[in-house]
């Protein structure tokens, strides 16, 4: 079964929306593994801080089916499509990796933000330190260690209660 890596984030009622999103992912996918939850400032706009994490899971779905499942979960959490790219988010779920697949459609894989956003790279390096980026050829642990924007993109782990 293919292994996928998923970015999950929110800055609107973030704790509840993150819990909801992870619970829903558990219905669609097996062997769900979660990073710590990290808090970070909004990137590209003035807004409330975000909570972010990365999950891994196993799936029998295709990339298109995974993407559709994410959109259904986001919609159920109150997300309205067509919002500005850099804006508040009720729930944002993105496919980062699908095994070592490299493609442009139906979604770009590996997702580009893996290499550019600390809120994606650090939690990914946490749960898959020895996995190699299928294009860069470096492990996520090495990519995080050499990430030059750590000071410009601060984030910190938070104590997160998973029980509702």
JSON list of C-alpha atoms in Angstrom, two decimals:
[
{"chain": "A", "resi": 1, "resn": "UNK", "atom": "CA", "xyz": [0.00, 0.00, 0.00]},
{"chain": "A", "resi": 2, "resn": "UNK", "atom": "CA", "xyz": [1.32, 3.46, -0.82]},
{"chain": "A", "resi": 3, "resn": "UNK", "atom": "CA", "xyz": [2.47, 5.65, 2.05]},
{"chain": "A", "resi": 4, "resn": "UNK", "atom": "CA", "xyz": [1.40, 9.27, 2.02]},
{"chain": "A", "resi": 5, "resn": "UNK", "atom": "CA", "xyz": [2.49, 12.33, 3.97]},
{"chain": "A", "resi": 6, "resn": "UNK", "atom": "CA", "xyz": [-0.05, 15.00, 4.79]},
{"chain": "A", "resi": 7, "resn": "UNK", "atom": "CA", "xyz": [0.24, 18.60, 5.95]},
{"chain": "A", "resi": 8, "resn": "UNK", "atom": "CA", "xyz": [-2.55, 19.78, 8.27]},
{"chain": "A", "resi": 9, "resn": "UNK", "atom": "CA", "xyz": [-2.99, 23.38, 9.40]},
{"chain": "A", "resi": 10, "resn": "UNK", "atom": "CA", "xyz": [-5.49, 25.85, 10.78]},
{"chain": "A", "resi": 11, "resn": "UNK", "atom": "CA", "xyz": [-5.67, 29.28, 12.36]},
{"chain": "A", "resi": 12, "resn": "UNK", "atom": "CA", "xyz": [-9.43, 29.52, 12.89]},
{"chain": "A", "resi": 13, "resn": "UNK", "atom": "CA", "xyz": [-10.66, 27.64, 15.98]},
{"chain": "A", "resi": 14, "resn": "UNK", "atom": "CA", "xyz": [-7.47, 25.76, 15.25]},
{"chain": "A", "resi": 15, "resn": "UNK", "atom": "CA", "xyz": [-7.42, 23.19, 18.04]},
{"chain": "A", "resi": 16, "resn": "UNK", "atom": "CA", "xyz": [-10.91, 21.92, 17.29]},
{"chain": "A", "resi": 17, "resn": "UNK", "atom": "CA", "xyz": [-10.41, 21.98, 13.53]},
{"chain": "A", "resi": 18, "resn": "UNK", "atom": "CA", "xyz": [-7.09, 20.11, 13.79]},
{"chain": "A", "resi": 19, "resn": "UNK", "atom": "CA", "xyz": [-8.77, 17.47, 15.98]},
{"chain": "A", "resi": 20, "resn": "UNK", "atom": "CA", "xyz": [-11.63, 17.18, 13.50]},
{"chain": "A", "resi": 21, "resn": "UNK", "atom": "CA", "xyz": [-9.29, 16.89, 10.51]},
{"chain": "A", "resi": 22, "resn": "UNK", "atom": "CA", "xyz": [-7.15, 14.17, 12.11]},
{"chain": "A", "resi": 23, "resn": "UNK", "atom": "CA", "xyz": [-10.25, 12.25, 13.20]},
{"chain": "A", "resi": 24, "resn": "UNK", "atom": "CA", "xyz": [-11.59, 12.37, 9.64]},
{"chain": "A", "resi": 25, "resn": "UNK", "atom": "CA", "xyz": [-8.26, 11.28, 8.18]},
{"chain": "A", "resi": 26, "resn": "UNK", "atom": "CA", "xyz": [-8.48, 8.24, 10.45]},
{"chain": "A", "resi": 27, "resn": "UNK", "atom": "CA", "xyz": [-11.70, 7.19, 8.66]},
{"chain": "A", "resi": 28, "resn": "UNK", "atom": "CA", "xyz": [-10.08, 7.35, 5.22]},
{"chain": "A", "resi": 29, "resn": "UNK", "atom": "CA", "xyz": [-6.55, 6.07, 5.88]},
{"chain": "A", "resi": 30, "resn": "UNK", "atom": "CA", "xyz": [-4.77, 3.41, 7.94]},
{"chain": "A", "resi": 31, "resn": "UNK", "atom": "CA", "xyz": [-1.66, 3.49, 10.12]},
{"chain": "A", "resi": 32, "resn": "UNK", "atom": "CA", "xyz": [-1.99, 7.22, 10.81]},
{"chain": "A", "resi": 33, "resn": "UNK", "atom": "CA", "xyz": [1.14, 8.62, 12.49]},
{"chain": "A", "resi": 34, "resn": "UNK", "atom": "CA", "xyz": [1.32, 12.22, 13.71]},
{"chain": "A", "resi": 35, "resn": "UNK", "atom": "CA", "xyz": [4.11, 14.69, 14.33]},
{"chain": "A", "resi": 36, "resn": "UNK", "atom": "CA", "xyz": [4.00, 17.11, 17.22]},
{"chain": "A", "resi": 37, "resn": "UNK", "atom": "CA", "xyz": [1.71, 20.09, 16.71]},
{"chain": "A", "resi": 38, "resn": "UNK", "atom": "CA", "xyz": [3.62, 23.30, 16.04]},
{"chain": "A", "resi": 39, "resn": "UNK", "atom": "CA", "xyz": [2.52, 26.90, 16.34]},
{"chain": "A", "resi": 40, "resn": "UNK", "atom": "CA", "xyz": [3.80, 29.52, 13.93]},
{"chain": "A", "resi": 41, "resn": "UNK", "atom": "CA", "xyz": [3.02, 33.01, 12.79]},
{"chain": "A", "resi": 42, "resn": "UNK", "atom": "CA", "xyz": [0.92, 33.51, 9.68]},
{"chain": "A", "resi": 43, "resn": "UNK", "atom": "CA", "xyz": [3.03, 33.57, 6.50]},
{"chain": "A", "resi": 44, "resn": "UNK", "atom": "CA", "xyz": [2.29, 36.13, 3.78]},
{"chain": "A", "resi": 45, "resn": "UNK", "atom": "CA", "xyz": [-0.49, 38.01, 5.63]},
{"chain": "A", "resi": 46, "resn": "UNK", "atom": "CA", "xyz": [-1.45, 39.43, 9.03]},
{"chain": "A", "resi": 47, "resn": "UNK", "atom": "CA", "xyz": [-3.53, 36.85, 10.85]},
{"chain": "A", "resi": 48, "resn": "UNK", "atom": "CA", "xyz": [-3.78, 34.66, 13.91]},
{"chain": "A", "resi": 49, "resn": "UNK", "atom": "CA", "xyz": [-1.04, 32.13, 14.52]},
{"chain": "A", "resi": 50, "resn": "UNK", "atom": "CA", "xyz": [-1.35, 28.76, 12.84]},
{"chain": "A", "resi": 51, "resn": "UNK", "atom": "CA", "xyz": [-1.23, 25.28, 14.27]},
{"chain": "A", "resi": 52, "resn": "UNK", "atom": "CA", "xyz": [0.42, 22.76, 11.94]},
{"chain": "A", "resi": 53, "resn": "UNK", "atom": "CA", "xyz": [1.45, 19.15, 11.91]},
{"chain": "A", "resi": 54, "resn": "UNK", "atom": "CA", "xyz": [2.36, 16.44, 9.44]},
{"chain": "A", "resi": 55, "resn": "UNK", "atom": "CA", "xyz": [0.82, 12.98, 9.34]},
{"chain": "A", "resi": 56, "resn": "UNK", "atom": "CA", "xyz": [1.77, 9.83, 7.50]},
{"chain": "A", "resi": 57, "resn": "UNK", "atom": "CA", "xyz": [-0.70, 7.13, 6.53]},
{"chain": "A", "resi": 58, "resn": "UNK", "atom": "CA", "xyz": [-1.23, 4.15, 4.27]},
{"chain": "A", "resi": 59, "resn": "UNK", "atom": "CA", "xyz": [-3.84, 4.20, 1.53]},
{"chain": "A", "resi": 60, "resn": "UNK", "atom": "CA", "xyz": [-5.24, 2.20, -1.33]},
{"chain": "A", "resi": 61, "resn": "UNK", "atom": "CA", "xyz": [-6.58, 5.38, -2.94]},
{"chain": "A", "resi": 62, "resn": "UNK", "atom": "CA", "xyz": [-5.13, 7.03, -6.02]},
{"chain": "A", "resi": 63, "resn": "UNK", "atom": "CA", "xyz": [-3.62, 10.51, -5.79]},
{"chain": "A", "resi": 64, "resn": "UNK", "atom": "CA", "xyz": [-6.86, 11.98, -7.20]},
{"chain": "A", "resi": 65, "resn": "UNK", "atom": "CA", "xyz": [-8.96, 10.12, -4.65]},
{"chain": "A", "resi": 66, "resn": "UNK", "atom": "CA", "xyz": [-6.71, 11.27, -1.81]},
{"chain": "A", "resi": 67, "resn": "UNK", "atom": "CA", "xyz": [-7.00, 14.88, -3.00]},
{"chain": "A", "resi": 68, "resn": "UNK", "atom": "CA", "xyz": [-10.80, 14.60, -3.18]},
{"chain": "A", "resi": 69, "resn": "UNK", "atom": "CA", "xyz": [-10.95, 13.12, 0.33]},
{"chain": "A", "resi": 70, "resn": "UNK", "atom": "CA", "xyz": [-8.93, 16.07, 1.64]},
{"chain": "A", "resi": 71, "resn": "UNK", "atom": "CA", "xyz": [-11.29, 18.54, -0.05]},
{"chain": "A", "resi": 72, "resn": "UNK", "atom": "CA", "xyz": [-14.32, 16.79, 1.49]},
{"chain": "A", "resi": 73, "resn": "UNK", "atom": "CA", "xyz": [-12.77, 16.98, 4.97]},
{"chain": "A", "resi": 74, "resn": "UNK", "atom": "CA", "xyz": [-11.87, 20.67, 4.49]},
{"chain": "A", "resi": 75, "resn": "UNK", "atom": "CA", "xyz": [-15.41, 21.44, 3.34]},
{"chain": "A", "resi": 76, "resn": "UNK", "atom": "CA", "xyz": [-16.91, 19.62, 6.31]},
{"chain": "A", "resi": 77, "resn": "UNK", "atom": "CA", "xyz": [-14.68, 21.78, 8.54]},
{"chain": "A", "resi": 78, "resn": "UNK", "atom": "CA", "xyz": [-16.13, 24.95, 6.99]},
{"chain": "A", "resi": 79, "resn": "UNK", "atom": "CA", "xyz": [-13.51, 25.74, 4.38]},
{"chain": "A", "resi": 80, "resn": "UNK", "atom": "CA", "xyz": [-14.71, 27.84, 1.47]},
{"chain": "A", "resi": 81, "resn": "UNK", "atom": "CA", "xyz": [-12.78, 27.34, -1.78]},
{"chain": "A", "resi": 82, "resn": "UNK", "atom": "CA", "xyz": [-11.53, 30.36, -3.68]},
{"chain": "A", "resi": 83, "resn": "UNK", "atom": "CA", "xyz": [-10.02, 32.14, -0.69]},
{"chain": "A", "resi": 84, "resn": "UNK", "atom": "CA", "xyz": [-6.79, 34.07, -1.21]},
{"chain": "A", "resi": 85, "resn": "UNK", "atom": "CA", "xyz": [-3.69, 31.86, -1.11]},
{"chain": "A", "resi": 86, "resn": "UNK", "atom": "CA", "xyz": [-2.31, 33.68, 1.92]},
{"chain": "A", "resi": 87, "resn": "UNK", "atom": "CA", "xyz": [-5.30, 34.05, 4.24]},
{"chain": "A", "resi": 88, "resn": "UNK", "atom": "CA", "xyz": [-6.94, 32.62, 7.33]},
{"chain": "A", "resi": 89, "resn": "UNK", "atom": "CA", "xyz": [-7.78, 28.91, 7.11]},
{"chain": "A", "resi": 90, "resn": "UNK", "atom": "CA", "xyz": [-10.43, 26.90, 8.88]},
{"chain": "A", "resi": 91, "resn": "UNK", "atom": "CA", "xyz": [-8.59, 23.74, 7.84]},
{"chain": "A", "resi": 92, "resn": "UNK", "atom": "CA", "xyz": [-5.93, 23.17, 5.21]},
{"chain": "A", "resi": 93, "resn": "UNK", "atom": "CA", "xyz": [-4.98, 19.60, 4.30]},
{"chain": "A", "resi": 94, "resn": "UNK", "atom": "CA", "xyz": [-2.37, 19.04, 1.61]},
{"chain": "A", "resi": 95, "resn": "UNK", "atom": "CA", "xyz": [-0.78, 15.95, 0.13]},
{"chain": "A", "resi": 96, "resn": "UNK", "atom": "CA", "xyz": [2.99, 16.36, 0.48]},
{"chain": "A", "resi": 97, "resn": "UNK", "atom": "CA", "xyz": [4.20, 12.97, -0.74]},
{"chain": "A", "resi": 98, "resn": "UNK", "atom": "CA", "xyz": [2.71, 9.84, -2.25]},
{"chain": "A", "resi": 99, "resn": "UNK", "atom": "CA", "xyz": [5.46, 7.27, -1.92]},
{"chain": "A", "resi": 100, "resn": "UNK", "atom": "CA", "xyz": [8.26, 8.66, -4.12]},
{"chain": "A", "resi": 101, "resn": "UNK", "atom": "CA", "xyz": [5.94, 9.77, -6.93]},
{"chain": "A", "resi": 102, "resn": "UNK", "atom": "CA", "xyz": [6.97, 12.87, -8.86]},
{"chain": "A", "resi": 103, "resn": "UNK", "atom": "CA", "xyz": [4.15, 14.44, -10.92]},
{"chain": "A", "resi": 104, "resn": "UNK", "atom": "CA", "xyz": [2.40, 17.69, -11.81]},
{"chain": "A", "resi": 105, "resn": "UNK", "atom": "CA", "xyz": [-1.18, 16.38, -12.10]},
{"chain": "A", "resi": 106, "resn": "UNK", "atom": "CA", "xyz": [-3.62, 15.88, -10.50]},
{"chain": "A", "resi": 107, "resn": "UNK", "atom": "CA", "xyz": [-1.51, 17.65, -7.87]},
{"chain": "A", "resi": 108, "resn": "UNK", "atom": "CA", "xyz": [2.17, 18.57, -7.79]},
{"chain": "A", "resi": 109, "resn": "UNK", "atom": "CA", "xyz": [4.21, 15.95, -5.97]},
{"chain": "A", "resi": 110, "resn": "UNK", "atom": "CA", "xyz": [6.31, 16.29, -4.02]},
{"chain": "A", "resi": 111, "resn": "UNK", "atom": "CA", "xyz": [4.55, 19.44, -2.86]},
{"chain": "A", "resi": 112, "resn": "UNK", "atom": "CA", "xyz": [6.84, 22.43, -3.32]},
{"chain": "A", "resi": 113, "resn": "UNK", "atom": "CA", "xyz": [6.32, 23.93, 0.12]},
{"chain": "A", "resi": 114, "resn": "UNK", "atom": "CA", "xyz": [8.11, 20.96, 1.70]},
{"chain": "A", "resi": 115, "resn": "UNK", "atom": "CA", "xyz": [11.42, 22.66, 0.88]},
{"chain": "A", "resi": 116, "resn": "UNK", "atom": "CA", "xyz": [10.38, 26.24, 1.68]},
{"chain": "A", "resi": 117, "resn": "UNK", "atom": "CA", "xyz": [8.19, 26.31, 4.79]},
{"chain": "A", "resi": 118, "resn": "UNK", "atom": "CA", "xyz": [9.48, 25.42, 8.24]},
{"chain": "A", "resi": 119, "resn": "UNK", "atom": "CA", "xyz": [5.95, 24.51, 9.38]},
{"chain": "A", "resi": 120, "resn": "UNK", "atom": "CA", "xyz": [6.00, 21.65, 6.85]},
{"chain": "A", "resi": 121, "resn": "UNK", "atom": "CA", "xyz": [9.65, 20.62, 6.79]},
{"chain": "A", "resi": 122, "resn": "UNK", "atom": "CA", "xyz": [10.26, 20.36, 10.56]},
{"chain": "A", "resi": 123, "resn": "UNK", "atom": "CA", "xyz": [7.29, 18.08, 11.34]},
{"chain": "A", "resi": 124, "resn": "UNK", "atom": "CA", "xyz": [8.04, 16.02, 8.23]},
{"chain": "A", "resi": 125, "resn": "UNK", "atom": "CA", "xyz": [11.66, 15.63, 9.36]},
{"chain": "A", "resi": 126, "resn": "UNK", "atom": "CA", "xyz": [10.34, 14.61, 12.77]},
{"chain": "A", "resi": 127, "resn": "UNK", "atom": "CA", "xyz": [8.24, 11.67, 11.53]},
{"chain": "A", "resi": 128, "resn": "UNK", "atom": "CA", "xyz": [10.34, 10.68, 8.49]},
{"chain": "A", "resi": 129, "resn": "UNK", "atom": "CA", "xyz": [13.92, 11.79, 9.23]},
{"chain": "A", "resi": 130, "resn": "UNK", "atom": "CA", "xyz": [15.59, 9.17, 7.02]},
{"chain": "A", "resi": 131, "resn": "UNK", "atom": "CA", "xyz": [13.17, 9.37, 4.09]},
{"chain": "A", "resi": 132, "resn": "UNK", "atom": "CA", "xyz": [14.70, 11.01, 1.01]},
{"chain": "A", "resi": 133, "resn": "UNK", "atom": "CA", "xyz": [13.02, 13.79, -0.94]},
{"chain": "A", "resi": 134, "resn": "UNK", "atom": "CA", "xyz": [12.38, 12.21, -4.37]},
{"chain": "A", "resi": 135, "resn": "UNK", "atom": "CA", "xyz": [13.80, 15.20, -6.28]},
{"chain": "A", "resi": 136, "resn": "UNK", "atom": "CA", "xyz": [16.38, 16.78, -3.93]},
{"chain": "A", "resi": 137, "resn": "UNK", "atom": "CA", "xyz": [17.74, 13.35, -2.99]},
{"chain": "A", "resi": 138, "resn": "UNK", "atom": "CA", "xyz": [18.46, 14.40, 0.61]},
{"chain": "A", "resi": 139, "resn": "UNK", "atom": "CA", "xyz": [16.82, 13.09, 3.77]},
{"chain": "A", "resi": 140, "resn": "UNK", "atom": "CA", "xyz": [14.27, 15.30, 5.47]},
{"chain": "A", "resi": 141, "resn": "UNK", "atom": "CA", "xyz": [16.50, 15.41, 8.52]},
{"chain": "A", "resi": 142, "resn": "UNK", "atom": "CA", "xyz": [19.36, 16.78, 6.37]},
{"chain": "A", "resi": 143, "resn": "UNK", "atom": "CA", "xyz": [17.02, 19.20, 4.62]},
{"chain": "A", "resi": 144, "resn": "UNK", "atom": "CA", "xyz": [15.84, 20.54, 7.99]},
{"chain": "A", "resi": 145, "resn": "UNK", "atom": "CA", "xyz": [19.40, 20.79, 9.35]},
{"chain": "A", "resi": 146, "resn": "UNK", "atom": "CA", "xyz": [20.45, 22.85, 6.33]},
{"chain": "A", "resi": 147, "resn": "UNK", "atom": "CA", "xyz": [17.23, 24.94, 6.18]},
{"chain": "A", "resi": 148, "resn": "UNK", "atom": "CA", "xyz": [18.39, 28.56, 6.04]},
{"chain": "A", "resi": 149, "resn": "UNK", "atom": "CA", "xyz": [15.12, 30.29, 6.98]},
{"chain": "A", "resi": 150, "resn": "UNK", "atom": "CA", "xyz": [14.74, 28.94, 10.53]},
{"chain": "A", "resi": 151, "resn": "UNK", "atom": "CA", "xyz": [15.17, 32.44, 12.02]},
{"chain": "A", "resi": 152, "resn": "UNK", "atom": "CA", "xyz": [12.70, 33.99, 9.56]},
{"chain": "A", "resi": 153, "resn": "UNK", "atom": "CA", "xyz": [10.07, 31.28, 10.06]},
{"chain": "A", "resi": 154, "resn": "UNK", "atom": "CA", "xyz": [9.99, 30.58, 13.80]},
{"chain": "A", "resi": 155, "resn": "UNK", "atom": "CA", "xyz": [7.80, 27.79, 15.08]},
{"chain": "A", "resi": 156, "resn": "UNK", "atom": "CA", "xyz": [7.51, 26.03, 18.38]},
{"chain": "A", "resi": 157, "resn": "UNK", "atom": "CA", "xyz": [5.95, 22.77, 19.57]},
{"chain": "A", "resi": 158, "resn": "UNK", "atom": "CA", "xyz": [2.87, 23.09, 21.75]},
{"chain": "A", "resi": 159, "resn": "UNK", "atom": "CA", "xyz": [1.20, 20.80, 24.23]},
{"chain": "A", "resi": 160, "resn": "UNK", "atom": "CA", "xyz": [-1.80, 19.55, 22.33]},
{"chain": "A", "resi": 161, "resn": "UNK", "atom": "CA", "xyz": [-4.69, 17.67, 23.93]},
{"chain": "A", "resi": 162, "resn": "UNK", "atom": "CA", "xyz": [-6.09, 15.16, 21.46]},
{"chain": "A", "resi": 163, "resn": "UNK", "atom": "CA", "xyz": [-9.09, 14.25, 23.60]},
{"chain": "A", "resi": 164, "resn": "UNK", "atom": "CA", "xyz": [-12.17, 16.31, 22.81]}
]
